[in-house]
Short mmCIF file of C-alpha atoms in Angstrom, two decimals:
data_model
loop_
_atom_site.label_atom_id
_atom_site.label_comp_id
_atom_site.label_asym_id
_atom_site.label_seq_id
_atom_site.Cartn_x
_atom_site.Cartn_y
_atom_site.Cartn_z
CA MET A 122 -25.99 -23.20 -28.76
CA THR A 123 -28.27 -20.21 -28.44
CA GLY A 124 -26.95 -16.70 -28.78
CA PHE A 125 -27.14 -16.14 -25.05
CA GLU A 126 -25.21 -19.33 -24.30
CA ARG A 127 -22.52 -18.28 -26.78
CA PHE A 128 -22.33 -14.90 -25.13
CA VAL A 129 -21.94 -16.44 -21.67
CA ASP A 130 -19.41 -18.94 -22.98
CA THR A 131 -17.32 -16.15 -24.50
CA PHE A 132 -17.36 -13.57 -21.72
CA PHE A 133 -18.44 -15.38 -18.52
CA LYS A 134 -17.19 -18.96 -18.82
CA TRP A 135 -17.49 -20.39 -15.32
CA PRO A 136 -14.41 -22.71 -15.22
CA LEU A 137 -12.25 -19.83 -16.44
CA ILE A 138 -13.75 -17.48 -13.87
CA VAL A 139 -12.74 -19.95 -11.16
CA GLN A 140 -9.32 -20.49 -12.69
CA TYR A 141 -8.33 -16.88 -13.26
CA THR A 142 -9.93 -15.01 -10.38
CA PRO A 143 -6.82 -15.52 -8.19
CA SER A 144 -4.48 -13.92 -10.73
CA ILE A 145 -6.88 -11.01 -11.26
CA LEU A 146 -6.98 -10.54 -7.49
CA ALA A 147 -3.18 -10.59 -7.43
CA GLY A 148 -3.32 -7.91 -10.14
CA MET A 149 -5.71 -5.87 -8.01
CA VAL A 150 -3.17 -5.91 -5.17
CA VAL A 151 -0.48 -4.53 -7.48
CA THR A 152 -2.86 -1.90 -8.87
CA ILE A 153 -3.81 -0.81 -5.36
CA GLN A 154 -0.17 -0.64 -4.25
CA LEU A 155 0.69 1.46 -7.29
CA ALA A 156 -2.33 3.69 -6.78
CA ILE A 157 -1.50 4.37 -3.14
CA ALA A 158 2.15 5.10 -3.94
CA VAL A 159 1.20 7.43 -6.81
CA VAL A 160 -1.49 9.32 -4.90
CA LEU A 161 0.57 9.84 -1.74
CA THR A 162 3.82 10.92 -3.40
CA GLY A 163 2.11 12.83 -6.21
CA LEU A 164 -0.12 14.93 -3.95
CA LEU A 165 2.64 15.58 -1.42
CA LEU A 166 5.10 16.68 -4.08
CA GLY A 167 2.40 18.83 -5.69
CA LEU A 168 1.62 20.54 -2.38
CA LEU A 169 5.32 21.08 -1.70
CA LEU A 170 5.86 22.63 -5.12
CA ALA A 171 2.84 24.92 -4.68
CA VAL A 172 4.13 26.12 -1.31
CA LEU A 173 7.60 26.71 -2.77
CA ARG A 174 6.03 28.65 -5.62
CA SER A 175 4.09 30.79 -3.14
CA LEU A 176 7.39 32.09 -1.77
CA GLY A 177 7.59 34.14 -4.95
CA ARG A 178 11.28 33.53 -5.71
CA ARG A 179 11.84 33.58 -9.44
CA ILE A 180 14.58 30.95 -9.19
CA LEU A 181 11.98 28.54 -7.76
CA THR A 182 8.92 29.68 -9.68
CA TRP A 183 10.33 29.23 -13.17
CA PRO A 184 11.51 25.61 -12.86
CA ILE A 185 8.25 24.69 -11.12
CA MET A 186 6.14 26.24 -13.87
CA LEU A 187 8.28 24.55 -16.52
CA PHE A 188 7.93 21.19 -14.78
CA ALA A 189 4.16 21.60 -14.43
CA ASP A 190 3.72 22.62 -18.07
CA VAL A 191 5.82 19.82 -19.51
CA MET A 192 4.24 17.12 -17.38
CA ARG A 193 0.76 18.36 -18.24
CA ALA A 194 1.55 18.50 -21.94
CA LEU A 195 3.01 15.02 -22.41
CA PRO A 196 0.94 11.82 -22.64
CA PRO A 197 2.12 9.62 -19.73
CA LEU A 198 2.68 6.64 -22.03
CA VAL A 199 5.34 8.60 -23.95
CA LEU A 200 7.30 9.13 -20.74
CA VAL A 201 6.79 5.54 -19.64
CA LEU A 202 8.30 4.25 -22.90
CA LEU A 203 11.05 6.85 -22.89
CA ILE A 204 12.20 6.04 -19.36
CA TYR A 205 11.65 2.30 -19.50
CA PHE A 206 13.33 1.70 -22.85
CA GLY A 207 15.64 4.71 -23.02
CA LEU A 208 17.42 4.81 -19.67
CA PRO A 209 18.88 1.27 -19.83
CA ASN A 210 20.84 2.43 -22.89
CA VAL A 211 22.78 4.81 -20.65
CA GLY A 212 23.20 2.25 -17.90
CA ILE A 213 20.24 3.12 -15.67
CA THR A 214 17.81 0.25 -15.23
CA LEU A 215 14.64 0.78 -13.25
CA SER A 216 11.97 -1.84 -12.60
CA ALA A 217 8.74 -1.48 -14.57
CA PHE A 218 6.86 -0.78 -11.34
CA THR A 219 9.27 2.04 -10.44
CA VAL A 220 9.04 3.60 -13.90
CA LEU A 221 5.25 3.63 -13.85
CA TRP A 222 5.14 4.96 -10.30
CA LEU A 223 7.63 7.74 -11.16
CA VAL A 224 5.80 8.87 -14.29
CA LEU A 225 2.34 8.85 -12.76
CA ALA A 226 3.45 10.46 -9.49
CA LEU A 227 5.24 13.26 -11.37
CA THR A 228 2.21 13.78 -13.63
CA LEU A 229 -0.10 13.97 -10.63
CA ALA A 230 2.34 16.32 -8.87
CA ALA A 231 2.26 18.69 -11.85
CA PHE A 232 -1.54 18.86 -11.95
CA ALA A 233 -1.80 19.00 -8.14
CA GLU A 234 0.70 21.86 -7.98
CA GLU A 235 -1.40 23.92 -10.39
CA ILE A 236 -4.61 23.14 -8.49
CA PHE A 237 -3.13 23.91 -5.05
CA TRP A 238 -1.61 27.08 -6.44
CA ALA A 239 -4.94 28.16 -7.92
CA GLY A 240 -6.58 27.45 -4.55
CA MET A 241 -4.03 29.51 -2.65
CA THR A 242 -4.21 32.49 -4.97
CA SER A 243 -8.02 32.39 -4.97
CA VAL A 244 -8.20 33.47 -1.32
CA ARG A 245 -8.34 37.25 -1.28
CA LYS A 246 -5.63 39.34 0.31
CA GLY A 247 -8.17 40.90 2.66
CA GLN A 248 -8.63 37.52 4.31
CA TRP A 249 -4.94 37.41 5.24
CA GLU A 250 -5.07 40.98 6.51
CA ALA A 251 -8.25 40.44 8.49
CA ALA A 252 -6.87 37.24 10.01
CA SER A 253 -3.69 38.89 11.24
CA ALA A 254 -5.62 42.01 12.35
CA THR A 255 -7.70 39.86 14.69
CA GLY A 256 -4.47 38.64 16.27
CA LEU A 257 -4.07 35.24 14.61
CA THR A 258 -0.51 34.08 14.02
CA TYR A 259 0.63 33.15 10.50
CA LEU A 260 0.04 29.45 11.15
CA GLN A 261 -3.38 30.07 12.69
CA ALA A 262 -4.33 32.24 9.74
CA VAL A 263 -3.31 29.50 7.31
CA ALA A 264 -5.02 26.72 9.25
CA TYR A 265 -8.27 28.44 10.25
CA VAL A 266 -8.83 31.05 7.55
CA ILE A 267 -6.94 30.40 4.32
CA LEU A 268 -6.90 26.62 3.97
CA PRO A 269 -10.61 26.02 4.69
CA GLN A 270 -11.46 28.46 1.91
CA ALA A 271 -8.79 27.19 -0.48
CA VAL A 272 -9.78 23.57 0.05
CA ARG A 273 -13.32 24.28 -1.12
CA ILE A 274 -12.22 25.05 -4.64
CA THR A 275 -9.26 22.66 -4.58
CA ILE A 276 -10.94 19.41 -3.61
CA PRO A 277 -13.27 18.79 -6.59
CA PRO A 278 -10.70 19.24 -9.39
CA LEU A 279 -8.09 17.47 -7.29
CA THR A 280 -10.34 14.44 -6.79
CA ASN A 281 -11.17 14.21 -10.49
CA ARG A 282 -7.55 14.56 -11.53
CA THR A 283 -6.38 12.01 -8.97
CA ILE A 284 -8.96 9.48 -10.19
CA ALA A 285 -8.00 10.04 -13.83
CA ILE A 286 -4.29 9.60 -13.16
CA THR A 287 -4.79 6.57 -10.90
CA LYS A 288 -6.71 4.89 -13.72
CA ASN A 289 -3.54 5.23 -15.78
CA THR A 290 -1.99 2.44 -13.69
CA ALA A 291 -3.42 0.26 -16.49
CA LEU A 292 -0.54 1.59 -18.64
CA GLY A 293 1.65 -0.79 -16.65
CA THR A 294 0.51 -3.57 -18.94
CA VAL A 295 2.58 -2.08 -21.77
CA ILE A 296 5.85 -2.54 -19.87
CA GLY A 297 4.81 -5.70 -18.01
CA VAL A 298 3.83 -4.50 -14.55
CA PRO A 299 1.67 -7.40 -13.29
CA GLU A 300 -1.37 -5.22 -12.54
CA ILE A 301 -4.99 -6.09 -13.39
CA LEU A 302 -4.93 -5.44 -17.13
CA ASN A 303 -1.61 -7.23 -17.56
CA GLN A 304 -2.88 -10.29 -15.69
CA ALA A 305 -6.07 -10.24 -17.74
CA THR A 306 -4.42 -9.98 -21.17
CA THR A 307 -1.91 -12.69 -20.27
CA ALA A 308 -4.75 -14.96 -19.16
CA VAL A 309 -6.71 -14.24 -22.35
CA SER A 310 -3.86 -15.45 -24.50
CA PHE A 311 -3.51 -18.62 -22.43
CA ALA A 312 -7.22 -19.36 -22.24
CA GLY A 313 -8.13 -18.39 -25.79
CA ASN A 314 -11.28 -16.85 -24.34
CA ALA A 315 -12.38 -13.34 -23.41
CA THR A 316 -13.52 -14.20 -19.88
CA PRO A 317 -10.34 -13.01 -18.07
CA LEU A 318 -10.71 -9.57 -19.69
CA THR A 319 -14.30 -9.41 -18.44
CA LEU A 320 -12.96 -10.24 -14.98
CA GLY A 321 -10.34 -7.51 -15.37
CA ALA A 322 -12.96 -4.96 -16.39
CA ILE A 323 -15.08 -5.97 -13.39
CA ALA A 324 -12.05 -5.60 -11.12
CA TYR A 325 -11.53 -2.03 -12.36
CA LEU A 326 -15.23 -1.28 -11.86
CA VAL A 327 -15.05 -2.62 -8.29
CA LEU A 328 -12.07 -0.36 -7.59
CA PHE A 329 -13.08 2.78 -9.42
CA PHE A 330 -16.87 2.93 -9.58
CA PRO A 331 -17.13 3.84 -5.85
CA VAL A 332 -14.38 6.42 -6.30
CA VAL A 333 -16.14 8.03 -9.27
CA VAL A 334 -19.41 8.17 -7.33
CA LEU A 335 -17.53 9.65 -4.36
CA GLY A 336 -16.00 12.22 -6.70
CA ARG A 337 -19.46 13.17 -7.96
CA TRP A 338 -20.68 13.54 -4.37
CA ILE A 339 -17.69 15.68 -3.42
CA GLU A 340 -18.30 17.90 -6.43
CA THR A 341 -21.84 18.73 -5.28
CA ARG A 342 -20.89 18.85 -1.60
CA PHE A 343 -18.14 21.39 -2.11
CA ALA A 344 -19.77 23.46 -4.82
CA TRP A 345 -20.40 27.09 -3.97
CA LYS A 346 -24.09 27.69 -3.75
CA ARG A 347 -24.97 30.12 -6.48
CA ALA A 348 -26.97 33.03 -5.19
CA MET B 69 27.56 12.73 -21.78
CA GLU B 70 28.47 11.68 -25.28
CA GLN B 71 26.67 8.40 -24.73
CA LEU B 72 23.59 10.33 -23.60
CA ALA B 73 23.56 12.44 -26.75
CA GLU B 74 24.17 9.36 -28.87
CA GLN B 75 21.24 7.50 -27.28
CA PHE B 76 18.66 10.27 -26.96
CA PHE B 77 19.60 12.99 -29.48
CA ASN B 78 21.07 11.11 -32.39
CA LEU B 79 20.81 13.42 -35.40
CA GLU B 80 21.50 10.72 -37.95
CA ILE B 81 18.66 8.56 -36.67
CA ALA B 82 16.41 11.59 -36.30
CA LEU B 83 16.80 12.44 -40.00
CA GLN B 84 16.26 8.81 -40.94
CA VAL B 85 12.98 8.36 -39.05
CA TRP B 86 11.60 11.86 -39.66
CA PRO B 87 9.22 10.86 -42.53
CA LEU B 88 7.83 8.00 -40.42
CA MET B 89 7.20 10.35 -37.51
CA LEU B 90 5.44 12.86 -39.75
CA ARG B 91 3.13 10.16 -41.00
CA GLY B 92 2.46 9.16 -37.39
CA LEU B 93 1.67 12.76 -36.51
CA GLY B 94 -0.77 12.87 -39.42
CA MET B 95 -2.57 9.80 -38.07
CA THR B 96 -2.69 11.32 -34.57
CA LEU B 97 -4.27 14.49 -35.94
CA MET B 98 -6.74 12.47 -38.02
CA LEU B 99 -7.70 10.47 -34.94
CA CYS B 100 -8.28 13.70 -32.99
CA ALA B 101 -10.39 15.05 -35.85
CA ILE B 102 -12.63 11.98 -35.57
CA ILE B 103 -12.96 11.38 -31.84
CA ILE B 104 -13.18 14.97 -30.55
CA PRO B 105 -16.26 16.01 -32.59
CA LEU B 106 -17.93 12.62 -32.01
CA GLY B 107 -17.18 12.84 -28.28
CA ILE B 108 -18.54 16.37 -28.02
CA PHE B 109 -21.67 15.40 -29.95
CA GLY B 110 -22.22 12.29 -27.81
CA GLY B 111 -21.55 14.30 -24.68
CA LEU B 112 -24.15 16.90 -25.67
CA LEU B 113 -26.75 14.20 -26.25
CA ALA B 114 -25.88 12.59 -22.90
CA ALA B 115 -26.12 15.95 -21.14
CA ILE B 116 -29.51 16.71 -22.69
CA ALA B 117 -30.73 13.27 -21.56
CA ALA B 118 -29.20 13.77 -18.11
CA THR B 119 -31.11 17.04 -17.61
CA SER B 120 -34.39 15.88 -19.13
CA ASN B 121 -37.62 15.42 -17.19
CA SER B 122 -37.58 11.65 -17.63
CA HIS B 123 -36.47 9.93 -14.44
CA ALA B 124 -35.44 6.73 -16.26
CA LEU B 125 -33.35 8.67 -18.78
CA ARG B 126 -31.57 10.57 -16.00
CA ILE B 127 -30.70 7.37 -14.12
CA PHE B 128 -29.54 5.69 -17.33
CA THR B 129 -27.21 8.52 -18.34
CA ARG B 130 -25.78 8.76 -14.83
CA VAL B 131 -24.90 5.05 -14.81
CA TYR B 132 -23.53 5.37 -18.36
CA ALA B 133 -21.32 8.28 -17.38
CA ASP B 134 -20.05 6.71 -14.16
CA PHE B 135 -19.44 3.35 -15.84
CA PHE B 136 -17.27 4.75 -18.61
CA ARG B 137 -15.50 7.16 -16.28
CA ALA B 138 -14.63 4.26 -13.94
CA ILE B 139 -13.13 2.00 -16.63
CA PRO B 140 -9.61 3.06 -17.64
CA PRO B 141 -9.65 3.92 -21.35
CA LEU B 142 -6.85 1.44 -22.06
CA VAL B 143 -8.92 -1.37 -20.53
CA LEU B 144 -11.89 -0.40 -22.66
CA LEU B 145 -9.71 -0.22 -25.77
CA ILE B 146 -8.15 -3.64 -25.19
CA PHE B 147 -11.55 -5.10 -24.42
CA VAL B 148 -13.00 -3.77 -27.67
CA TYR B 149 -9.96 -4.75 -29.70
CA SER B 150 -9.08 -8.16 -28.30
CA ALA B 151 -12.12 -9.49 -26.43
CA LEU B 152 -14.82 -8.78 -29.00
CA PRO B 153 -13.15 -10.96 -31.69
CA PHE B 154 -13.95 -13.97 -29.46
CA ALA B 155 -17.60 -13.10 -30.02
CA GLY B 156 -16.99 -12.94 -33.75
CA ILE B 157 -16.72 -9.15 -33.89
CA ASN B 158 -13.46 -8.22 -35.59
CA LEU B 159 -12.66 -4.54 -35.69
CA SER B 160 -9.79 -2.72 -37.35
CA PRO B 161 -7.47 -0.87 -34.94
CA LEU B 162 -8.98 2.43 -36.10
CA ALA B 163 -12.57 1.27 -35.48
CA ALA B 164 -11.67 -0.15 -32.06
CA VAL B 165 -9.88 3.05 -31.05
CA VAL B 166 -12.75 5.26 -32.21
CA ILE B 167 -15.40 3.17 -30.43
CA ALA B 168 -13.48 2.89 -27.15
CA PHE B 169 -12.38 6.51 -27.00
CA VAL B 170 -15.73 7.98 -28.03
CA LEU B 171 -17.47 5.93 -25.32
CA ASN B 172 -14.86 7.19 -22.88
CA ASN B 173 -14.65 10.86 -23.80
CA SER B 174 -18.38 11.36 -24.48
CA SER B 175 -19.05 10.48 -20.84
CA PHE B 176 -16.53 13.11 -19.70
CA TYR B 177 -17.85 15.73 -22.13
CA GLY B 178 -21.37 14.74 -21.05
CA GLU B 179 -20.67 15.47 -17.40
CA ILE B 180 -19.18 18.85 -18.31
CA PHE B 181 -22.14 19.86 -20.49
CA ARG B 182 -24.53 18.63 -17.80
CA ALA B 183 -22.90 20.94 -15.27
CA GLY B 184 -23.12 23.74 -17.83
CA ILE B 185 -26.80 23.20 -18.57
CA GLN B 186 -27.58 23.01 -14.86
CA SER B 187 -25.80 26.31 -14.30
CA ILE B 188 -28.42 28.10 -16.45
CA GLY B 189 -31.26 29.54 -14.39
CA GLU B 190 -34.86 28.40 -14.74
CA GLY B 191 -35.80 31.87 -15.92
CA GLN B 192 -33.96 31.34 -19.22
CA TRP B 193 -36.11 28.28 -19.93
CA HIS B 194 -39.31 30.07 -19.01
CA ALA B 195 -38.44 33.16 -21.02
CA ALA B 196 -37.49 31.12 -24.09
CA ARG B 197 -40.65 29.06 -23.94
CA ALA B 198 -42.75 32.19 -23.33
CA THR B 199 -41.44 33.76 -26.55
CA GLY B 200 -42.77 30.74 -28.41
CA LEU B 201 -39.60 28.68 -28.95
CA ASN B 202 -40.11 24.94 -28.83
CA LEU B 203 -37.97 22.61 -26.69
CA ALA B 204 -35.31 22.00 -29.35
CA GLN B 205 -35.09 25.70 -30.22
CA THR B 206 -34.81 26.59 -26.54
CA LEU B 207 -31.96 24.11 -26.12
CA PHE B 208 -29.98 25.07 -29.19
CA TYR B 209 -30.52 28.84 -29.32
CA VAL B 210 -30.75 29.71 -25.63
CA ILE B 211 -29.52 27.08 -23.19
CA ILE B 212 -26.59 25.32 -24.87
CA PRO B 213 -24.79 28.49 -26.06
CA GLN B 214 -24.82 29.90 -22.52
CA ALA B 215 -24.01 26.53 -20.95
CA THR B 216 -21.04 26.08 -23.27
CA ARG B 217 -19.72 29.52 -22.38
CA ASN B 218 -19.88 28.70 -18.68
CA VAL B 219 -17.91 25.48 -18.98
CA LEU B 220 -15.52 26.49 -21.76
CA PRO B 221 -12.37 26.00 -19.63
CA ASP B 222 -13.45 22.47 -18.65
CA LEU B 223 -14.27 21.63 -22.26
CA ALA B 224 -10.87 22.89 -23.39
CA SER B 225 -9.00 21.03 -20.69
CA ASN B 226 -10.88 17.81 -21.41
CA THR B 227 -10.06 18.19 -25.10
CA LEU B 228 -6.37 18.36 -24.17
CA GLU B 229 -6.79 15.09 -22.30
CA VAL B 230 -8.38 13.54 -25.37
CA VAL B 231 -5.42 14.55 -27.53
CA LYS B 232 -3.07 12.93 -25.01
CA LEU B 233 -5.36 9.91 -24.88
CA THR B 234 -4.71 9.14 -28.55
CA ALA B 235 -1.21 7.95 -27.58
CA LEU B 236 -2.85 4.84 -26.10
CA ALA B 237 -3.91 3.82 -29.60
CA SER B 238 -0.32 2.67 -30.10
CA VAL B 239 -1.06 -0.30 -27.82
CA VAL B 240 -3.40 -1.83 -30.41
CA SER B 241 -0.88 -1.05 -33.17
CA PHE B 242 -2.71 1.89 -34.65
CA SER B 243 0.11 3.70 -36.41
CA GLU B 244 -0.16 7.11 -34.75
CA LEU B 245 2.76 9.20 -33.51
CA LEU B 246 3.81 7.15 -30.48
CA TYR B 247 3.43 3.84 -32.32
CA SER B 248 5.64 5.10 -35.14
CA ALA B 249 8.20 6.30 -32.62
CA ASP B 250 8.21 3.00 -30.76
CA MET B 251 8.57 1.09 -34.03
CA ALA B 252 11.52 3.27 -34.95
CA ARG B 253 13.00 2.73 -31.48
CA SER B 254 12.80 -1.05 -31.73
CA VAL B 255 14.38 -1.03 -35.18
CA THR B 256 17.20 1.39 -34.37
CA PHE B 257 17.79 0.29 -30.74
CA ASN B 258 17.92 3.97 -29.91
CA ALA B 259 15.61 6.19 -27.85
CA THR B 260 15.90 9.20 -30.17
CA PRO B 261 12.56 8.55 -31.95
CA ILE B 262 10.72 8.59 -28.60
CA VAL B 263 12.43 11.84 -27.68
CA MET B 264 11.26 13.22 -31.02
CA ALA B 265 7.70 12.07 -30.33
CA ALA B 266 7.86 13.73 -26.91
CA ALA B 267 9.13 16.93 -28.53
CA ILE B 268 6.32 16.88 -31.10
CA TYR B 269 3.69 16.37 -28.39
CA LEU B 270 5.25 19.23 -26.43
CA ILE B 271 5.22 21.59 -29.42
CA ILE B 272 1.54 20.87 -30.04
CA MET B 273 0.35 20.69 -26.45
CA TRP B 274 2.32 23.38 -24.67
CA PRO B 275 0.55 26.37 -26.20
CA LEU B 276 -2.76 24.63 -25.56
CA VAL B 277 -1.87 23.96 -21.91
CA ARG B 278 -1.03 27.66 -21.49
CA LEU B 279 -4.23 28.69 -23.26
CA VAL B 280 -6.38 26.47 -21.06
CA GLY B 281 -4.65 27.84 -17.97
CA ARG B 282 -5.49 31.36 -19.07
CA LEU B 283 -9.10 30.45 -19.83
CA GLU B 284 -9.48 28.90 -16.37
CA HIS B 285 -7.98 31.97 -14.79
CA ARG B 286 -10.20 34.42 -16.65
CA ILE B 287 -13.44 32.64 -15.81
CA GLY B 288 -12.29 32.08 -12.23
CA SER B 289 -11.75 35.73 -11.48
#
């Protein structure tokens, strides 16, 4: 066997590609479900927390800041293990899917809250005053004046952070969520060949490469033009 | 309540596993000391290539960066650690972790440095070259110092992510902090070691999170 044939036989063995593509596709479905759940709940919760923080009540601000700090400081895998293996000891059993969704959504919420908050505080006070001076209502001011300006600096970091946290769905493999990586590693141990992992890597590329390119485009599209 | 304390804050177990956790922390710090400088160095090289005049080099570094930013680091790590042996390449956990994470974080650092270099006006290049500096001197004495200053908050926040990333090394049984904690958990059937690991990560990371927040704020205003 030539070196190239050995390489193909190890990483792209055709019978195994045929055999394991269905389970990798099944894994992709789980990954996509998780990703959608995490992104929707994480961003919504983050926005909600940022709005609550903007009310300026200390009783709200302090717990929100504490939550955001702790969730940004801890590696998600630590929380996944803590919740998945710790809670059953006190009688609370959550499915692996639920645990992963909870941890990633809360992590995203913490980062999103900080980003939304930074966006809201970046709009100068004069903009609020000018908006209401021209006769806009509070809602009109928010929708037509404040948000369009806040979004400009919010979108790029938010996109990058969302992509990074969504990629963490691969952590599910550690607690047995049947997502792409889990399917791939299981298949590798059955097949005794690396091909399923190659398939898994390709599946992630198919899902995330377009998103990364989109993120790059958004970054340039929304960047302030430097004078 | 008592059960909760027993399961998550068990002092007896905490004292028992403390030396193991300290050793794990040492390994985590060692890992950081290896992959952060290597990642920054690789990122700088990638950024210099990405802003060079060569069209081919620019395309190559863009694909490199997007490729490694699209693959989840855990997937890359497991590929390096458990797929490469099928091709006869056997790596120790440490080597696998370093290779996977440096590929991953150098592409993130690279994108940050690229943005920094591109934020420096043409005039700086012209002025540096006009005073007789060569290309390398221009880069290292004029462009990169200013570029780094401009993207310092992003560099700091990415470095935080790299520190958190090291927890993934536990998956390939590299005995860093989280791996030690999980070992202790499976031996004691008690979640206290994981709580301790979380507390240690918090103690290290919290001040850094605050610091990065302040950096971002200062540059932003």
